[in-house]
Amino acid sequence: MNQRVIALDSLLNTGVTKRKGCAASGCGGAADGPDDMAPEVWAKVRDHPCYSEGAHHYFARMHVAVAPACNIQCHYCNRKYDCANESRPGVVSERLTPEQAARKVLAVAAAVPQLSVLGVAGPGDALHDFTRTFETFTLVARTLPDLKLCLSTNGLALPDHVAAITALNIDHVTITINVVDPEVGTRIYPWIFFRNRRWTGLEASRILLERQMEGLERLVAAGVLVKVNSVMIPGVNDEHLKAVNAAVKQRGAFLHNIMPLISDPAHGTHFGLSGQRGPTPAELKELQDALAGGASLMRHCRQCRADAVGLLGEDRGQEFRLDQLSATTQTADPAPRLEYRAMVAEARADRRRAAKAAAVRLAPLADVLPRRVAVCTKGGGRINQHFGHAREFQVYEVDRTGVRFIGHRRADNYCGGGFGQDENLEAIIAALAGIDTVLAAKIGACPRSRLAEAGIAVIQTYAHEYIETSLSALFASGLAPQALAS
Amino acid sequence: MAYQILASLCTACGACEFECPNKAIRIKNDIYFVKPEKCTECVGHFDTPQCVAICPIEGACIQA
Ligand code: SF4
Ligand code: SF4
Ligand code: SF4
């Protein structure tokens, strides 16, 4: 068991050594939470990769695709193909019965001690054919009571199931709310199916909105943490999302996650075919900045799929396909996961100390413009990833007031293919627009000089250091990126 | 009379199976179909055939 945790440590390459004298569940109480969060909320979110920005460095979630049916139609979805907007694979991807899903969860839990969350997020709506969703959760809660459960819904059926959600101890629910004005809704929802008939037009949007708000209010009243997802659709609801943010914040939503519409004619969706475009990264950032005072915005969402397995930004789903699970019964032993969580609690306290030290170092510095830096990390809050293995960059801003995570930029793993590497490097350079410094554990000489030509310095000096420590040192040095890189 | 599902259009989402009041919709080898002897076209249950009303694909559920 110890061996497993140590193996995991080297996998994450956090450099955290396991210390003696810490009982598996004894440490990591609420005391390791952020200063501005209530302890009972921290207890719910600290191990949840999607709800706490820190947790996505350490913990893994998995989604099981047990809910292919849906009770509404959205213009950004046609259900056939994998949909990037709703954590949703297409219905033609692997679908599971509740029993198969429970078996898969057991297999993943036995292999991945980082696993802390099981979610049902589609491919359709988790609450339309609710029997499959609840049966899956019931089976899993029986064998793996230490996992947190969560689900995503469009909200239409939500008020009917609040009691079942609380009875099953599902403490996180995501509702996709794109509008708070039914008029705007008519441009996104062509129809809904409600009370045994199809509704269209304004009426459809009005009913959906009422149900979403009722569901949100009742979940909040029941102590369930609610995240609201919104798809940002330029020219349709982009400005309107400010009103959405205010409305869901007022009703107690814990997080608001704004996702860019991903629109492609090849997906065959209404928006894809009608040429509706998605927002640019700059438009998305501008809206997120304008909403910074609303329901806490989530900037680390990776729009992961409904059958995703792994840390955010990583999908190991293919390793756990049904046909690859052995028929032998898997162990449900929670010890590796509990031990892992204790280790993480310690690692996080350590990182928080490093962040505090970084803040102390920054405070006396001159009040100059913030510096924006991209980092390559595999998790653990450290700069521990090879540039060529990075599939995404985390972007931070640093100035004398501190180090802030502001988002991530996707880039395809250019080391992977063996062909088209040059094009891929160009794509990475484009993805890094506006950023002149990247911190990585390592980078090859070739890509490094190509990036330098493009005005981007990749620095290896801070390999395996904490992000906060590195960024404060970088900022304190006051040196231009090119000077640091040489 | 009964309804039927055009397998060439169906996405196999199963929404109709969940809504059918007569359990007339079945799946075999990943293909959904209506058992004609069980389908009442929803008469006596609802004003509209439930499979048509819930189906996301225009024309996948049609009168046989
Ligand atoms: S709620 Fe989700 S599954 Fe249903 S139509 Fe909309 S995007 Fe598709
Ligand atoms: S018409 Fe009604 S009874 Fe017939 S298959 Fe469709 S839902 Fe079932
Ligand atoms: S609702 Fe339509 S697409 Fe879904 S299974 Fe039934 S016939 Fe097929």
Coordinates of C-alpha atoms in Angstrom, one line a residue, chain A residues 43-433:
Chain A
A43 CA -14.8 19.9 3.6
K44 CA -17.0 19.4 0.6
V45 CA -14.8 20.9 -2.0
R46 CA -11.2 20.3 -1.0
D47 CA -11.0 16.9 -2.7
H48 CA -13.2 17.8 -5.7
P49 CA -11.1 18.6 -8.8
C50 CA -13.9 20.6 -10.5
Y51 CA -14.9 22.7 -7.5
S52 CA -11.7 23.8 -5.9
E53 CA -9.0 25.2 -8.0
G54 CA -6.3 23.7 -5.8
A55 CA -7.8 20.2 -5.9
H56 CA -7.5 19.7 -9.6
H57 CA -3.7 19.5 -9.1
Y58 CA -4.1 16.4 -6.9
F59 CA -7.4 14.6 -7.4
A60 CA -9.1 12.7 -10.2
R61 CA -12.7 12.4 -11.1
M62 CA -14.4 10.0 -13.4
H63 CA -17.6 10.3 -15.3
V64 CA -19.7 7.3 -16.4
A65 CA -21.9 7.6 -19.4
V66 CA -25.1 6.0 -18.1
A67 CA -27.6 8.7 -19.2
P68 CA -27.9 8.9 -23.0
A69 CA -31.5 10.3 -23.1
C70 CA -32.4 14.0 -22.9
N71 CA -35.5 15.9 -22.4
I72 CA -34.7 19.1 -24.2
Q73 CA -32.9 20.2 -27.4
C74 CA -30.1 22.8 -27.4
H75 CA -28.9 24.3 -30.6
Y76 CA -25.3 23.4 -29.7
C77 CA -26.0 19.7 -29.4
N78 CA -27.2 17.0 -31.7
R79 CA -26.4 14.1 -29.4
K80 CA -25.0 12.0 -32.1
Y81 CA -21.4 13.2 -31.9
D82 CA -19.2 14.0 -29.0
C83 CA -20.1 17.4 -27.7
A84 CA -17.5 19.7 -26.3
N85 CA -19.9 22.0 -24.6
E86 CA -21.6 19.8 -22.1
S87 CA -19.1 17.3 -20.7
R88 CA -20.7 15.0 -23.1
P89 CA -19.6 12.3 -25.4
G90 CA -21.9 11.4 -28.3
V91 CA -24.5 8.7 -27.7
V92 CA -22.5 6.5 -30.0
S93 CA -19.6 6.3 -27.6
E94 CA -19.5 3.6 -25.0
R95 CA -22.6 3.4 -23.0
L96 CA -23.0 1.6 -19.7
T97 CA -25.7 0.0 -17.7
P98 CA -25.6 0.9 -14.0
E99 CA -24.1 -2.5 -13.2
Q100 CA -21.4 -2.0 -15.8
A101 CA -20.7 1.5 -14.6
A102 CA -20.3 0.3 -11.0
R103 CA -17.8 -2.3 -12.2
K104 CA -15.9 0.3 -14.1
V105 CA -15.7 2.6 -11.1
L106 CA -14.4 -0.2 -9.0
A107 CA -11.7 -1.0 -11.5
V108 CA -10.6 2.6 -11.7
A109 CA -10.7 3.1 -7.9
A110 CA -8.4 0.1 -7.5
A111 CA -5.9 1.5 -10.0
V112 CA -6.1 5.2 -9.3
P113 CA -5.8 6.2 -5.7
Q114 CA -6.3 9.9 -6.7
L115 CA -9.9 9.1 -7.5
S116 CA -12.2 11.2 -5.3
V117 CA -15.3 11.9 -7.4
L118 CA -17.8 10.0 -9.5
G119 CA -20.0 12.0 -11.7
V120 CA -22.9 11.4 -14.1
A121 CA -22.9 14.0 -16.8
G122 CA -24.6 12.5 -19.8
P123 CA -24.3 11.9 -22.7
G124 CA -27.9 13.2 -22.3
D125 CA -29.4 14.6 -19.2
A126 CA -28.5 12.8 -15.9
L127 CA -32.0 13.4 -14.6
H128 CA -34.2 12.6 -17.5
D129 CA -34.0 8.8 -17.2
F130 CA -33.1 9.3 -13.5
T131 CA -33.5 5.6 -12.7
R132 CA -30.2 4.8 -14.4
T133 CA -28.4 7.6 -12.7
F134 CA -29.6 6.9 -9.2
E135 CA -29.1 3.1 -9.6
T136 CA -25.5 3.8 -10.5
F137 CA -24.9 6.0 -7.5
T138 CA -26.7 3.5 -5.2
L139 CA -24.4 0.7 -6.4
V140 CA -21.3 2.7 -6.1
A141 CA -22.1 4.2 -2.7
R142 CA -22.5 0.6 -1.4
T143 CA -19.0 -0.5 -2.5
L144 CA -17.1 2.8 -2.4
P145 CA -18.6 5.0 0.2
D146 CA -15.6 7.3 0.3
L147 CA -16.2 8.7 -3.2
K148 CA -18.0 11.9 -3.6
L149 CA -20.9 11.9 -6.0
C150 CA -22.0 14.6 -8.4
L151 CA -24.2 15.0 -11.4
S152 CA -24.9 17.5 -14.2
T153 CA -28.3 18.5 -15.5
N154 CA -30.1 21.0 -17.7
G155 CA -32.4 21.5 -14.7
L156 CA -35.7 20.7 -16.4
A157 CA -36.4 17.6 -14.2
L158 CA -34.4 18.8 -11.2
P159 CA -37.2 19.9 -8.9
D160 CA -38.7 16.4 -9.1
H161 CA -35.5 14.9 -7.8
V162 CA -34.1 17.1 -5.0
A163 CA -35.2 14.7 -2.3
A164 CA -33.5 11.8 -4.0
I165 CA -30.4 13.8 -4.5
T166 CA -30.1 14.7 -0.8
A167 CA -31.0 11.1 0.2
L168 CA -28.1 9.8 -1.9
N169 CA -25.7 12.3 -0.4
I170 CA -25.0 13.8 -3.7
D171 CA -23.3 17.0 -2.6
H172 CA -22.5 18.6 -5.9
V173 CA -24.8 19.4 -8.7
T174 CA -24.1 21.3 -11.9
I175 CA -26.9 23.0 -13.7
T176 CA -26.4 24.4 -17.2
I177 CA -28.1 27.8 -17.3
N178 CA -27.6 29.9 -20.4
V179 CA -30.2 32.6 -20.0
V180 CA -32.4 34.3 -17.4
D181 CA -34.6 35.9 -20.0
P182 CA -36.8 33.4 -22.0
E183 CA -36.7 35.7 -25.0
V184 CA -33.0 35.0 -25.3
G185 CA -33.7 31.4 -24.5
T186 CA -35.7 31.0 -27.7
R187 CA -32.5 31.4 -29.7
I188 CA -30.9 28.5 -27.9
Y189 CA -33.6 26.0 -27.1
P190 CA -36.0 25.0 -29.9
W191 CA -38.0 22.7 -27.7
I192 CA -38.4 20.9 -24.4
F193 CA -40.3 17.8 -23.4
F194 CA -42.3 18.4 -20.2
R195 CA -45.3 16.9 -18.6
N196 CA -45.8 14.5 -21.5
R197 CA -45.7 16.9 -24.4
R198 CA -43.4 19.0 -26.5
W199 CA -43.2 22.7 -25.8
T200 CA -41.6 25.2 -28.2
G201 CA -40.8 28.9 -28.5
L202 CA -41.1 31.3 -25.6
E203 CA -43.1 28.8 -23.5
A204 CA -40.4 26.2 -23.7
S205 CA -37.8 28.6 -22.4
R206 CA -40.0 30.0 -19.8
I207 CA -40.7 26.6 -18.3
L208 CA -37.1 25.5 -18.5
L209 CA -36.0 28.7 -16.7
E210 CA -38.6 28.4 -14.0
R211 CA -37.6 24.8 -13.3
Q212 CA -33.9 25.7 -13.3
M213 CA -34.3 28.5 -10.8
E214 CA -36.6 26.3 -8.6
G215 CA -34.1 23.5 -8.7
L216 CA -31.2 25.8 -7.8
E217 CA -33.0 27.4 -4.9
R218 CA -34.1 24.1 -3.5
L219 CA -30.7 22.5 -3.8
V220 CA -29.1 25.5 -2.1
A221 CA -31.7 25.3 0.7
A222 CA -30.8 21.6 1.1
G223 CA -27.1 22.4 1.5
V224 CA -26.0 21.0 -1.8
L225 CA -23.2 22.9 -3.6
V226 CA -24.4 24.0 -7.0
K227 CA -22.2 25.0 -9.8
V228 CA -23.8 26.8 -12.8
N229 CA -22.4 26.2 -16.3
S230 CA -23.1 28.7 -19.0
V231 CA -22.2 28.3 -22.7
M232 CA -21.0 31.7 -24.0
I233 CA -22.6 32.3 -27.5
P234 CA -21.4 35.5 -29.1
G235 CA -24.3 37.7 -30.2
V236 CA -26.8 35.5 -28.4
N237 CA -26.1 35.5 -24.7
D238 CA -22.6 36.9 -24.2
E239 CA -23.7 40.3 -22.7
H240 CA -26.7 38.5 -21.1
L241 CA -24.4 36.2 -19.0
K242 CA -23.7 39.2 -16.7
A243 CA -27.4 39.0 -15.7
V244 CA -27.2 35.2 -15.4
N245 CA -24.2 35.6 -13.1
A246 CA -26.1 38.0 -10.9
A247 CA -29.2 35.9 -10.8
V248 CA -27.5 32.6 -9.9
K249 CA -25.2 34.3 -7.4
Q250 CA -28.2 35.8 -5.7
R251 CA -29.8 32.3 -5.4
G252 CA -26.7 30.9 -3.8
A253 CA -24.7 29.2 -6.6
F254 CA -21.3 28.3 -5.4
L255 CA -19.5 28.6 -8.7
H256 CA -20.2 29.9 -12.1
N257 CA -18.4 28.4 -15.0
I258 CA -18.5 30.1 -18.4
M259 CA -17.6 27.8 -21.2
P260 CA -17.0 28.9 -24.8
L261 CA -19.3 27.6 -27.4
I262 CA -17.4 25.2 -29.5
S263 CA -19.0 25.2 -32.9
D264 CA -18.0 23.3 -36.0
P265 CA -20.2 22.4 -39.0
A266 CA -18.8 18.9 -38.8
H267 CA -20.6 18.4 -35.5
G268 CA -23.9 18.8 -37.3
T269 CA -25.4 20.9 -34.6
H270 CA -27.8 23.7 -35.4
F271 CA -25.2 26.3 -34.4
G272 CA -22.5 24.5 -36.2
L273 CA -24.5 24.4 -39.4
S274 CA -25.8 28.0 -39.2
G275 CA -22.3 29.4 -38.8
Q276 CA -22.7 30.6 -35.2
R277 CA -19.2 31.2 -34.0
G278 CA -17.7 30.6 -30.6
P279 CA -16.0 33.3 -28.6
T280 CA -12.3 34.0 -28.9
P281 CA -10.1 33.4 -25.9
A282 CA -9.9 37.2 -25.5
E283 CA -13.7 37.6 -25.5
L284 CA -14.0 34.8 -22.9
K285 CA -11.4 36.4 -20.7
E286 CA -13.0 39.8 -21.0
L287 CA -16.3 38.5 -19.8
Q288 CA -14.7 36.5 -17.0
D289 CA -12.9 39.6 -15.8
A290 CA -16.2 41.6 -16.0
L291 CA -17.8 39.0 -13.8
A292 CA -15.0 38.6 -11.2
G293 CA -17.2 40.0 -8.5
G294 CA -20.1 37.6 -9.2
A295 CA -20.5 34.0 -8.1
S296 CA -17.0 32.8 -7.8
L297 CA -15.9 32.1 -11.4
M298 CA -14.3 28.9 -12.3
R299 CA -11.4 29.4 -14.6
H300 CA -9.9 25.9 -14.6
C301 CA -12.7 24.0 -16.2
R302 CA -11.6 21.7 -19.0
Q303 CA -15.0 20.8 -20.4
C304 CA -14.2 17.2 -19.8
R305 CA -16.3 14.4 -21.3
A306 CA -19.0 12.5 -19.6
D307 CA -16.9 9.4 -19.8
A308 CA -13.7 11.1 -18.7
V309 CA -11.3 9.4 -16.3
G310 CA -8.5 11.2 -14.6
L311 CA -7.1 14.4 -13.4
L312 CA -8.6 17.5 -15.1
G313 CA -7.1 18.0 -18.5
E314 CA -6.1 14.4 -18.8
D315 CA -8.3 11.5 -20.0
R316 CA -7.4 7.9 -19.2
G317 CA -10.8 6.7 -20.2
Q318 CA -9.4 4.5 -23.0
E319 CA -7.5 2.4 -20.4
F320 CA -10.7 1.5 -18.7
R321 CA -13.0 0.5 -21.5
L322 CA -15.5 -2.1 -20.6
D323 CA -14.0 -4.8 -22.8
Q324 CA -10.7 -4.3 -21.0
L325 CA -12.0 -4.8 -17.5
S326 CA -11.2 -8.2 -16.2
A327 CA -14.1 -10.2 -14.9
T328 CA -12.4 -10.8 -11.6
T329 CA -13.8 -9.0 -8.7
Q330 CA -11.9 -5.8 -7.9
T331 CA -10.9 -4.8 -4.4
A332 CA -12.9 -2.0 -2.9
D333 CA -10.2 -1.3 -0.3
P334 CA -10.3 2.4 0.5
A335 CA -6.9 2.5 2.2
P336 CA -4.8 3.6 -0.7
R337 CA -7.2 6.5 -1.4
L338 CA -7.4 7.5 2.2
E339 CA -3.6 7.4 2.5
Y340 CA -3.3 9.4 -0.7
R341 CA -5.7 12.1 0.6
A342 CA -3.7 12.4 3.9
M343 CA -0.6 12.9 1.9
V344 CA -2.2 15.5 -0.3
A345 CA -3.5 17.4 2.8
E346 CA 0.1 17.6 3.9
A347 CA 1.4 18.6 0.5
R348 CA -1.2 21.3 0.3
A349 CA -0.3 22.7 3.6
D350 CA 3.3 22.8 2.5
R351 CA 2.3 24.5 -0.8
R352 CA 0.2 27.0 1.1
R353 CA 3.2 27.8 3.3
A354 CA 5.3 28.3 0.1
A355 CA 2.6 30.6 -1.3
K356 CA 2.5 32.7 1.9
A357 CA 6.3 33.0 1.8
A358 CA 6.0 34.1 -1.8
A359 CA 3.4 36.7 -0.9
V360 CA 5.7 38.1 1.8
R361 CA 8.5 38.3 -0.7
L362 CA 6.3 40.1 -3.2
A363 CA 4.7 42.7 -0.9
P364 CA 7.6 45.1 -0.6
L365 CA 8.3 45.2 -4.3
A366 CA 7.5 48.1 -6.6
D367 CA 4.0 48.5 -7.9
V368 CA 4.6 47.8 -11.5
L369 CA 2.3 46.1 -14.1
P370 CA 1.5 42.5 -13.5
R371 CA 3.5 39.9 -15.4
R372 CA 1.8 37.1 -17.2
V373 CA 3.5 33.7 -17.3
A374 CA 2.5 30.3 -18.6
V375 CA 3.6 27.2 -16.7
C376 CA 3.8 23.5 -17.5
T377 CA 2.6 21.4 -14.7
K378 CA 1.4 17.8 -14.1
G379 CA -0.1 18.7 -10.8
G380 CA 0.9 19.2 -7.2
G381 CA 1.3 22.9 -7.8
R382 CA 4.8 22.5 -9.2
I383 CA 6.6 23.2 -12.4
N384 CA 7.1 19.6 -13.2
Q385 CA 6.2 19.0 -16.8
H386 CA 8.4 18.8 -19.9
F387 CA 7.4 21.4 -22.4
G388 CA 7.0 18.8 -25.1
H389 CA 4.5 16.8 -23.0
A390 CA 2.3 19.8 -22.1
R391 CA -1.2 19.5 -23.5
E392 CA -2.1 22.7 -21.9
F393 CA -0.5 25.7 -20.2
Q394 CA -1.7 27.2 -17.0
V395 CA -1.5 30.9 -17.0
Y396 CA -0.7 33.0 -14.0
E397 CA -0.4 36.6 -13.3
V398 CA 2.0 37.9 -10.7
D399 CA 2.6 41.4 -9.3
R400 CA 3.3 42.8 -5.8
T401 CA -0.2 41.8 -4.6
G402 CA 0.4 38.1 -5.3
V403 CA 0.3 35.2 -7.7
R404 CA -3.1 34.5 -9.4
F405 CA -4.2 31.7 -11.6
I406 CA -6.1 33.3 -14.5
G407 CA -6.8 30.4 -16.8
H408 CA -5.4 27.8 -19.1
R409 CA -4.5 27.7 -22.8
R410 CA -4.9 24.4 -24.7
A411 CA -2.2 23.2 -26.9
D412 CA -1.9 19.9 -28.5
N413 CA 0.9 17.7 -27.3
Y414 CA 3.4 18.3 -30.0
C415 CA 5.8 15.5 -28.9
G416 CA 3.2 12.9 -29.5
G417 CA 2.6 12.6 -33.2
G418 CA 5.9 12.2 -34.9
F419 CA 4.5 14.1 -37.8
G420 CA 3.4 17.7 -38.2
Q421 CA 5.5 18.8 -35.2
D422 CA 6.3 22.1 -36.8
E423 CA 2.7 23.0 -37.4
N424 CA 2.0 22.0 -33.8
L425 CA 4.7 24.3 -32.5
E426 CA 3.1 27.1 -34.5
A427 CA -0.2 26.2 -32.9
I428 CA 1.4 26.4 -29.5
I429 CA 2.9 29.8 -30.3
A430 CA -0.5 31.0 -31.4
A431 CA -2.1 29.6 -28.2
L432 CA 0.4 31.6 -26.1
A433 CA -0.5 34.9 -27.7

